[in-house]
Coordinates of C-alpha atoms and ligand atoms in Angstrom, one line a residue:
M1082 CA 0.0 0.0 0.0
T1083 CA 1.3 3.5 -0.8
K1084 CA 2.0 5.7 2.2
K1085 CA 1.6 9.4 1.7
I1086 CA 2.1 12.5 3.8
E1087 CA -0.1 15.5 3.1
F1088 CA 0.2 19.2 3.8
P1089 CA -2.5 21.7 4.6
S1090 CA -4.3 23.1 1.6
N1091 CA -3.0 26.7 2.1
F1092 CA 0.6 25.6 2.4
L1093 CA 3.1 27.7 0.4
W1094 CA 5.5 25.9 -1.9
G1095 CA 8.1 28.1 -3.5
S1096 CA 11.7 28.8 -4.3
A1097 CA 14.0 31.5 -3.1
T1098 CA 16.7 33.6 -4.8
S1099 CA 18.5 36.9 -4.0
A1100 CA 19.2 39.9 -6.2
Y1101 CA 23.0 39.9 -6.6
Q1102 CA 23.0 36.1 -7.1
I1103 CA 20.7 36.1 -10.1
E1104 CA 19.8 39.5 -11.5
G1105 CA 22.9 40.7 -13.5
S1106 CA 22.9 44.2 -14.9
P1107 CA 24.0 45.6 -11.5
L1108 CA 24.4 49.1 -12.7
A1109 CA 21.5 49.3 -15.2
D1110 CA 18.9 52.0 -15.3
G1111 CA 20.5 54.3 -12.7
A1112 CA 21.4 51.7 -10.1
G1113 CA 24.4 52.4 -7.8
P1114 CA 27.1 49.9 -6.9
S1115 CA 26.8 47.6 -4.0
I1116 CA 29.6 46.2 -1.8
W1117 CA 29.2 42.9 -3.8
Q1118 CA 29.9 44.8 -7.1
R1119 CA 33.1 46.1 -5.5
F1120 CA 34.1 42.9 -3.9
A1121 CA 33.6 40.8 -7.0
H1122 CA 35.6 43.3 -9.0
T1123 CA 38.5 43.1 -6.5
P1124 CA 41.0 40.5 -7.8
G1125 CA 41.2 37.4 -5.6
M1126 CA 37.9 37.7 -3.8
I1127 CA 35.7 35.4 -5.9
H1128 CA 36.4 32.0 -7.4
D1129 CA 38.0 32.4 -10.8
G1130 CA 37.4 36.1 -10.9
E1131 CA 33.7 35.6 -11.4
T1132 CA 31.2 38.5 -10.9
G1133 CA 27.4 39.1 -10.8
D1134 CA 27.6 41.3 -13.9
I1135 CA 25.5 38.9 -15.9
A1136 CA 24.6 36.1 -13.3
C1137 CA 21.4 34.5 -14.6
D1138 CA 20.3 37.7 -16.4
H1139 CA 17.1 37.6 -14.4
Y1140 CA 16.8 41.4 -14.5
R1141 CA 16.0 41.1 -18.2
R1142 CA 14.5 37.6 -18.2
Y1143 CA 12.2 37.8 -15.2
I1144 CA 9.1 37.3 -17.2
D1145 CA 10.4 33.9 -18.5
D1146 CA 11.5 33.0 -15.0
V1147 CA 8.1 33.7 -13.5
A1148 CA 6.5 31.6 -16.3
L1149 CA 8.9 28.8 -15.4
M1150 CA 7.8 28.9 -11.8
R1151 CA 4.3 28.8 -12.9
R1152 CA 4.9 25.8 -15.1
L1153 CA 6.5 24.0 -12.1
G1154 CA 3.3 24.8 -10.1
M1155 CA 4.9 27.0 -7.4
N1156 CA 2.5 29.3 -5.5
A1157 CA 5.1 31.4 -3.7
Y1158 CA 8.5 33.0 -4.5
R1159 CA 11.0 34.7 -2.2
F1160 CA 13.3 37.2 -3.8
S1161 CA 15.3 40.2 -2.5
V1162 CA 15.4 43.8 -3.5
S1163 CA 18.7 45.4 -4.3
W1164 CA 18.9 48.5 -2.0
S1165 CA 21.3 50.3 -4.4
R1166 CA 18.9 49.9 -7.4
V1167 CA 16.2 51.7 -5.3
L1168 CA 18.6 54.2 -3.7
P1169 CA 21.9 54.4 -5.7
R1170 CA 23.7 56.0 -2.8
G1171 CA 21.8 54.1 -0.1
R1172 CA 19.8 57.1 1.0
G1173 CA 18.5 60.4 -0.4
Q1174 CA 17.5 60.3 -4.1
V1175 CA 15.3 57.5 -5.2
N1176 CA 15.9 55.8 -8.5
P1177 CA 12.3 55.2 -9.9
A1178 CA 13.5 52.8 -12.6
G1179 CA 15.1 50.5 -10.0
L1180 CA 12.0 50.5 -7.9
D1181 CA 9.8 49.9 -10.9
F1182 CA 11.7 46.7 -11.7
Y1183 CA 10.4 45.2 -8.5
G1184 CA 6.9 46.5 -9.1
R1185 CA 6.8 44.8 -12.5
L1186 CA 8.2 41.6 -11.0
V1187 CA 5.5 41.5 -8.3
D1188 CA 2.8 42.1 -10.9
A1189 CA 4.1 39.3 -13.0
L1190 CA 4.1 37.0 -10.0
L1191 CA 0.6 37.9 -9.0
E1192 CA -0.7 37.5 -12.5
N1193 CA 0.7 33.9 -12.4
G1194 CA -0.9 33.1 -9.0
I1195 CA 2.5 33.3 -7.1
E1196 CA 2.6 35.0 -3.7
P1197 CA 5.7 37.2 -3.3
M1198 CA 7.8 37.2 -0.2
V1199 CA 10.1 40.2 -0.4
T1200 CA 13.5 40.3 1.5
L1201 CA 14.8 43.9 1.9
F1202 CA 18.4 43.0 2.6
H1203 CA 20.2 40.0 1.2
W1204 CA 23.8 41.2 1.7
D1205 CA 24.2 43.7 -1.2
L1206 CA 24.7 46.8 0.9
P1207 CA 25.0 50.0 -1.2
A1208 CA 28.7 50.8 -1.6
A1209 CA 28.1 54.5 -0.7
L1210 CA 26.9 53.4 2.8
D1211 CA 29.9 51.1 3.3
D1212 CA 32.0 54.2 2.7
L1213 CA 30.3 55.7 5.7
G1214 CA 31.1 52.6 7.8
G1215 CA 28.3 50.3 6.7
W1216 CA 26.9 48.1 9.5
L1217 CA 29.4 49.7 11.9
N1218 CA 27.7 53.1 11.7
P1219 CA 24.8 53.4 14.2
D1220 CA 22.9 55.6 11.8
I1221 CA 22.4 52.6 9.5
A1222 CA 19.3 51.6 11.5
N1223 CA 17.6 54.8 10.2
W1224 CA 19.0 54.5 6.7
F1225 CA 17.6 51.0 6.5
A1226 CA 14.2 52.0 7.9
D1227 CA 14.0 54.8 5.4
Y1228 CA 14.8 52.6 2.5
A1229 CA 12.4 49.9 3.7
S1230 CA 9.6 52.5 4.0
I1231 CA 10.1 53.5 0.3
V1232 CA 9.8 49.9 -0.8
F1233 CA 6.8 49.3 1.6
R1234 CA 5.0 52.3 0.1
K1235 CA 5.6 51.1 -3.4
L1236 CA 4.7 47.4 -2.9
D1237 CA 2.6 46.8 0.2
D1238 CA -0.6 47.1 -1.7
R1239 CA 0.5 43.8 -3.4
V1240 CA 3.1 42.2 -1.2
K1241 CA 1.8 40.4 2.0
M1242 CA 5.0 38.9 3.3
W1243 CA 8.1 41.0 4.1
V1244 CA 11.5 40.0 5.4
T1245 CA 13.8 42.6 6.9
L1246 CA 17.2 40.8 6.8
N1247 CA 18.5 37.6 5.4
E1248 CA 20.9 35.7 7.6
P1249 CA 22.5 38.5 9.7
W1250 CA 24.9 35.8 11.1
V1251 CA 26.5 35.3 7.7
V1252 CA 27.0 39.0 7.3
T1253 CA 28.8 39.4 10.5
D1254 CA 30.7 36.1 10.7
R1255 CA 31.8 36.0 7.1
G1256 CA 31.7 39.7 6.3
Y1257 CA 33.2 41.2 9.5
L1258 CA 34.9 38.4 11.5
H1259 CA 36.5 36.1 8.9
G1260 CA 36.5 38.4 5.8
A1261 CA 35.3 35.7 3.4
I1262 CA 32.5 37.7 1.9
A1263 CA 31.8 41.5 1.4
P1264 CA 32.9 43.8 3.0
G1265 CA 35.8 41.4 3.7
H1266 CA 36.8 42.6 7.2
R1267 CA 38.5 40.4 9.7
N1268 CA 38.0 42.0 13.1
R1269 CA 36.8 40.6 16.4
F1270 CA 35.8 44.1 17.6
E1271 CA 33.7 44.9 14.6
A1272 CA 31.6 41.7 14.4
P1273 CA 29.5 42.3 17.6
I1274 CA 28.9 45.9 16.5
A1275 CA 27.8 44.9 13.0
A1276 CA 25.5 42.3 14.5
H1277 CA 23.9 44.7 16.9
H1278 CA 23.3 47.4 14.2
L1279 CA 21.8 44.7 11.9
L1280 CA 19.4 43.9 14.7
R1281 CA 18.6 47.6 15.4
A1282 CA 18.0 48.1 11.6
H1283 CA 15.7 45.1 11.7
G1284 CA 13.8 46.6 14.6
A1285 CA 13.6 50.0 13.0
A1286 CA 12.2 48.5 9.8
V1287 CA 9.6 46.5 11.8
Q1288 CA 8.6 49.7 13.6
A1289 CA 8.4 51.6 10.3
Y1290 CA 6.3 48.9 8.8
R1291 CA 3.6 49.2 11.5
S1292 CA 2.8 52.7 10.4
V1293 CA 3.2 52.2 6.6
G1294 CA 2.3 48.5 5.9
K1295 CA -0.8 46.5 6.5
H1296 CA 0.4 42.9 6.2
R1297 CA 3.1 40.7 7.8
I1298 CA 6.8 41.2 8.4
G1299 CA 9.5 38.9 9.8
L1300 CA 13.2 38.0 9.9
V1301 CA 15.1 35.3 8.2
V1302 CA 17.9 33.5 10.1
N1303 CA 20.1 30.5 9.2
L1304 CA 19.9 27.9 11.9
E1305 CA 22.3 25.0 12.3
P1306 CA 21.6 22.7 15.3
K1307 CA 24.7 21.9 17.3
Y1308 CA 25.1 18.4 18.8
S1309 CA 27.9 17.7 21.2
A1310 CA 30.5 15.2 20.0
S1311 CA 30.7 13.7 23.5
N1312 CA 29.4 14.1 27.0
E1313 CA 32.7 15.6 28.1
P1314 CA 32.1 19.0 29.8
A1315 CA 34.6 20.7 27.4
D1316 CA 32.7 19.5 24.3
R1317 CA 29.3 20.3 25.8
E1318 CA 30.5 23.8 26.7
A1319 CA 31.9 24.3 23.2
T1320 CA 28.6 23.2 21.7
A1321 CA 26.8 25.7 23.9
R1322 CA 29.1 28.5 22.6
A1323 CA 28.6 27.4 19.0
D1324 CA 24.9 27.3 19.5
A1325 CA 24.8 30.7 21.2
Y1326 CA 26.9 32.3 18.5
M1327 CA 25.0 30.9 15.5
N1328 CA 21.5 30.2 16.6
R1329 CA 20.7 32.3 19.7
Q1330 CA 22.7 35.5 18.9
Y1331 CA 20.0 36.9 16.8
L1332 CA 16.8 35.1 18.0
D1333 CA 17.2 35.7 21.7
P1334 CA 17.3 39.5 21.3
V1335 CA 14.4 39.5 18.9
F1336 CA 12.1 37.2 20.9
L1337 CA 13.5 37.5 24.5
G1338 CA 15.1 40.9 24.5
R1339 CA 18.5 39.8 25.6
Y1340 CA 21.8 38.4 24.2
P1341 CA 23.0 34.9 25.2
D1342 CA 25.6 35.0 28.1
E1343 CA 28.1 33.0 26.0
L1344 CA 28.7 35.9 23.7
G1345 CA 30.7 37.7 26.3
E1346 CA 32.8 34.6 26.8
I1347 CA 33.4 34.3 23.0
F1348 CA 34.2 37.9 22.2
G1349 CA 35.9 38.8 25.5
D1350 CA 36.8 42.5 25.7
A1351 CA 35.3 43.0 22.2
W1352 CA 31.8 42.4 23.6
P1353 CA 30.2 45.8 24.5
A1354 CA 27.3 46.5 27.0
W1355 CA 24.3 47.5 24.9
P1356 CA 21.7 50.1 26.0
A1357 CA 18.4 48.7 27.1
E1358 CA 16.5 50.9 24.7
D1359 CA 18.3 49.2 21.8
L1360 CA 17.0 45.8 23.0
A1361 CA 13.5 47.3 23.2
L1362 CA 13.7 48.3 19.6
I1363 CA 15.1 44.9 18.5
R1364 CA 12.3 43.1 20.4
R1365 CA 9.5 44.7 18.4
P1366 CA 7.0 41.8 17.7
I1367 CA 7.4 40.2 14.4
D1368 CA 4.6 38.3 12.5
F1369 CA 6.7 35.2 11.4
L1370 CA 10.2 33.8 11.4
G1371 CA 11.9 32.5 8.3
V1372 CA 14.3 29.6 8.9
N1373 CA 17.1 28.7 6.4
Y1374 CA 18.3 25.2 7.0
Y1375 CA 21.1 23.4 5.2
T1376 CA 23.0 21.2 7.7
R1377 CA 23.8 20.4 11.3
N1378 CA 27.0 20.5 13.2
V1379 CA 28.5 17.9 15.6
T1380 CA 30.8 20.0 17.8
R1381 CA 33.9 19.4 19.9
C1382 CA 36.1 21.7 21.9
D1383 CA 39.2 22.9 20.0
A1384 CA 41.4 25.5 21.7
N1385 CA 42.8 26.6 18.4
A1386 CA 39.5 27.4 16.7
W1387 CA 39.2 31.1 16.8
P1388 CA 37.2 32.7 18.4
L1389 CA 34.7 30.0 19.5
R1390 CA 37.1 27.3 20.6
A1391 CA 34.7 24.9 19.0
A1392 CA 35.1 22.8 15.8
P1393 CA 32.9 20.6 13.7
V1394 CA 33.5 16.8 13.6
R1395 CA 33.1 15.1 10.3
Q1396 CA 30.6 12.2 10.3
K1397 CA 31.7 8.9 9.0
G1398 CA 29.4 7.4 6.4
A1399 CA 27.3 10.5 6.0
T1400 CA 26.7 12.2 2.6
Y1401 CA 28.3 15.6 2.2
T1402 CA 27.2 18.2 -0.4
E1403 CA 29.6 20.0 -2.7
T1404 CA 29.8 22.8 -0.1
G1405 CA 31.0 20.2 2.4
W1406 CA 27.7 20.2 4.4
E1407 CA 26.4 17.0 5.9
V1408 CA 23.0 15.9 4.7
Y1409 CA 21.0 15.6 8.0
A1410 CA 17.3 16.0 7.6
Q1411 CA 16.5 15.2 11.3
G1412 CA 18.3 18.4 12.1
L1413 CA 15.5 20.4 10.3
T1414 CA 12.8 18.7 12.5
D1415 CA 14.9 19.3 15.6
T1416 CA 15.5 23.0 14.7
L1417 CA 11.8 23.7 14.0
L1418 CA 10.9 22.0 17.3
W1419 CA 13.6 24.0 19.1
V1420 CA 12.2 27.3 17.7
M1421 CA 8.7 26.3 18.7
E1422 CA 9.7 25.5 22.3
R1423 CA 12.2 28.3 22.9
Y1424 CA 10.4 31.1 21.3
G1425 CA 6.7 30.4 21.8
N1426 CA 5.7 28.7 18.6
P1427 CA 5.8 31.7 16.1
P1428 CA 4.4 31.1 12.6
V1429 CA 7.4 29.8 10.6
Y1430 CA 8.4 29.4 7.0
V1431 CA 11.4 27.4 5.8
T1432 CA 12.7 30.2 3.7
E1433 CA 15.7 28.3 2.3
N1434 CA 16.6 24.6 2.1
G1435 CA 18.6 22.9 -0.6
A1436 CA 21.9 21.5 -1.7
A1437 CA 24.8 22.0 -4.1
F1438 CA 25.7 18.7 -5.8
F1439 CA 27.7 18.0 -8.9
D1440 CA 25.2 18.0 -11.8
A1441 CA 26.1 16.9 -15.3
P1442 CA 27.8 19.9 -16.8
T1443 CA 26.3 19.4 -20.2
V1444 CA 22.6 19.1 -20.7
E1445 CA 21.8 16.0 -22.8
D1446 CA 18.4 15.7 -24.3
D1447 CA 17.1 18.6 -22.2
R1448 CA 17.5 16.4 -19.0
V1449 CA 19.7 16.9 -16.0
E1450 CA 19.7 14.0 -13.6
D1451 CA 20.3 15.0 -10.0
P1452 CA 19.3 12.1 -7.8
L1453 CA 21.2 13.3 -4.8
R1454 CA 19.3 16.6 -4.8
I1455 CA 16.0 14.7 -5.1
D1456 CA 17.0 12.6 -2.2
Y1457 CA 17.9 15.7 -0.2
L1458 CA 14.6 17.4 -0.9
R1459 CA 12.5 14.3 -0.2
K1460 CA 14.2 13.8 3.2
H1461 CA 13.8 17.4 4.2
I1462 CA 10.1 17.6 3.1
K1463 CA 9.5 14.6 5.3
A1464 CA 11.3 16.4 8.1
I1465 CA 9.1 19.5 7.9
H1466 CA 6.0 17.3 7.9
A1467 CA 7.2 15.6 11.1
A1468 CA 7.8 19.0 12.7
M1469 CA 4.2 20.0 11.8
Q1470 CA 2.9 16.8 13.3
S1471 CA 4.5 17.8 16.5
G1472 CA 2.8 21.2 16.6
V1473 CA 5.1 23.5 14.7
D1474 CA 3.1 26.3 13.0
L1475 CA 4.8 25.9 9.6
R1476 CA 3.2 27.8 6.8
G1477 CA 5.4 27.2 3.8
Y1478 CA 8.6 25.9 2.3
F1479 CA 11.0 27.6 -0.2
V1480 CA 13.7 25.5 -1.9
W1481 CA 17.1 27.1 -2.4
S1482 CA 17.3 27.8 -5.2
L1483 CA 15.2 28.3 -8.3
L1484 CA 18.2 28.7 -10.6
D1485 CA 21.9 27.8 -10.4
N1486 CA 23.4 31.1 -9.5
L1487 CA 26.4 33.0 -8.1
E1488 CA 27.3 31.3 -4.9
W1489 CA 28.9 34.4 -3.4
S1490 CA 32.7 34.0 -3.2
L1491 CA 32.5 30.5 -4.6
G1492 CA 31.3 32.0 -7.9
Y1493 CA 29.4 29.7 -10.3
S1494 CA 31.2 26.6 -9.1
K1495 CA 28.4 25.4 -6.8
R1496 CA 25.1 24.7 -8.3
F1497 CA 22.1 24.9 -5.9
G1498 CA 19.4 25.3 -8.5
I1499 CA 16.5 22.9 -9.2
V1500 CA 16.8 24.5 -12.7
H1501 CA 20.1 24.2 -14.5
V1502 CA 21.5 27.3 -16.0
D1503 CA 24.0 27.2 -18.8
F1504 CA 26.1 30.2 -18.0
A1505 CA 27.3 30.6 -21.6
S1506 CA 23.9 30.6 -23.2
L1507 CA 21.8 31.3 -20.1
K1508 CA 19.5 28.6 -21.1
R1509 CA 17.3 27.2 -18.3
T1510 CA 16.7 23.5 -18.0
P1511 CA 14.6 22.1 -15.2
K1512 CA 16.6 19.3 -13.5
D1513 CA 14.9 16.1 -12.4
S1514 CA 14.6 17.6 -8.9
A1515 CA 12.4 20.4 -10.4
H1516 CA 10.1 17.8 -11.8
F1517 CA 10.2 16.0 -8.4
Y1518 CA 9.3 19.2 -6.6
S1519 CA 6.6 20.0 -9.1
K1520 CA 5.0 16.6 -8.3
V1521 CA 5.2 17.3 -4.5
I1522 CA 3.4 20.6 -5.1
A1523 CA 0.8 19.2 -7.5
T1524 CA -0.2 16.5 -5.0
N1525 CA 0.5 18.7 -2.0
G1526 CA 2.4 15.8 -0.4
L1527 CA 4.8 13.0 -0.8
V1528 CA 4.6 9.3 -1.4
L1529 CA 6.9 7.8 1.3
N1530 CA 7.6 4.3 0.1
E1531 CA 8.9 5.3 -3.4
P1532 CA 12.5 4.3 -3.8
A1533 CA 14.7 7.2 -2.7
H1534 CA 16.1 7.7 -6.2
A1535 CA 12.9 7.1 -8.1
A1536 CA 12.8 9.0 -11.4
P1537 CA 10.5 12.0 -11.1
Ligands
BGC1875 C1 22.1 32.3 1.6 C2 22.1 32.1 0.1 C3 23.2 31.1 -0.3 C4 22.8 29.8 0.3 C5 23.7 28.6 0.0 C6 22.3 31.0 2.4 O1 23.3 31.2 3.3 O2 21.0 33.0 2.0 O3 22.3 33.4 -0.5 O4 23.4 31.0 -1.7 O5 22.7 29.9 1.7 O6 25.0 28.9 0.5

């Protein structure tokens, strides 16, 4: 007998992307440069000197991409707005052509029955604001709220789901602590400051939304459950530090109005005392939480791992993706349950989930076989269903990503798309995983006892 899991009839099934990763034409129609434009054009920062100059050319092909989503049956789409298209210098003069692009995109989505979820900041800070200190300048909370209000006024009549920031942890950890992504700083003193101002900016945008917008606004974080490698106190304490740093650093202030104690231990004299009124702003109620989930981490103490003194342990026999992340779907269930229990069961969307695997570089007969990605998606869709069965208020799921795209400093070397992009011709070819996902959406569920690698 076939065994099937089913989702609620109003469940959202979509895909997610971000502006710099897919749009191309970064300076078109009056747009200003972002820090990613600068970073990508600085030799040595991105794999093989690649840039987002063309990317997937979505800026010019968005109509076709929306039609593709419709063909796959998606009823939601999460994308981000490029701040420097709307405000070329980050503040001041608005660029109407840049703002109009997003208006046209939203209209195309709605005409095709696809609900937009709009992220206001997915890492591409206007370069002009970086010149003023970027996330280190306390004024950025107001700059962000002003920019957000411009976009709210333009689109809130049609957009019902808003996201302030995408993954602030990555911005601070990779952008300000380890220097792997833009703006490329490596500074223990800057990271906590950038994190705090990101959260203040989030709070200021939520506050602005309450007077300008009529729908729902939330925050997107990347969560990675940490499991202790052993019962030794040193490993358990390292695990608690890793968890505080990655998972609680942003959510505790937003939901509980305080930072985790471990942050003082991690950052030492670089951890400042923040004013109570900042935490009141950060704690403004949100309408939903977006969770990006890719992998878990088994953690052990390692005195040389700066600054956490915690290191991941590779798992024997596990499958690892092309980005070196363990496939571990139970971690998604655990994460959603943890959010429910710790933060009072807020409405949640899985706003990103997916994997980079090696896909056949040439597209034969318009088919791209990606059985490992199908297996990944199948397991994680089962995992979200299990979480819902245990009471998690999960409203939708967005696969990362619609298209193969610019994987930040890894360039085009890692393919996360369920749709293959030939970066020479820009031709899109749905992979087998896209057909698999399409079937999940069409049946609003999943047959459980199909062989793991069944053809779609
Ligand atoms: C980000 C995406 C990124 C993906 C895969 C997330 O951290 O939001 O922009 O491409 O993960 O690394």
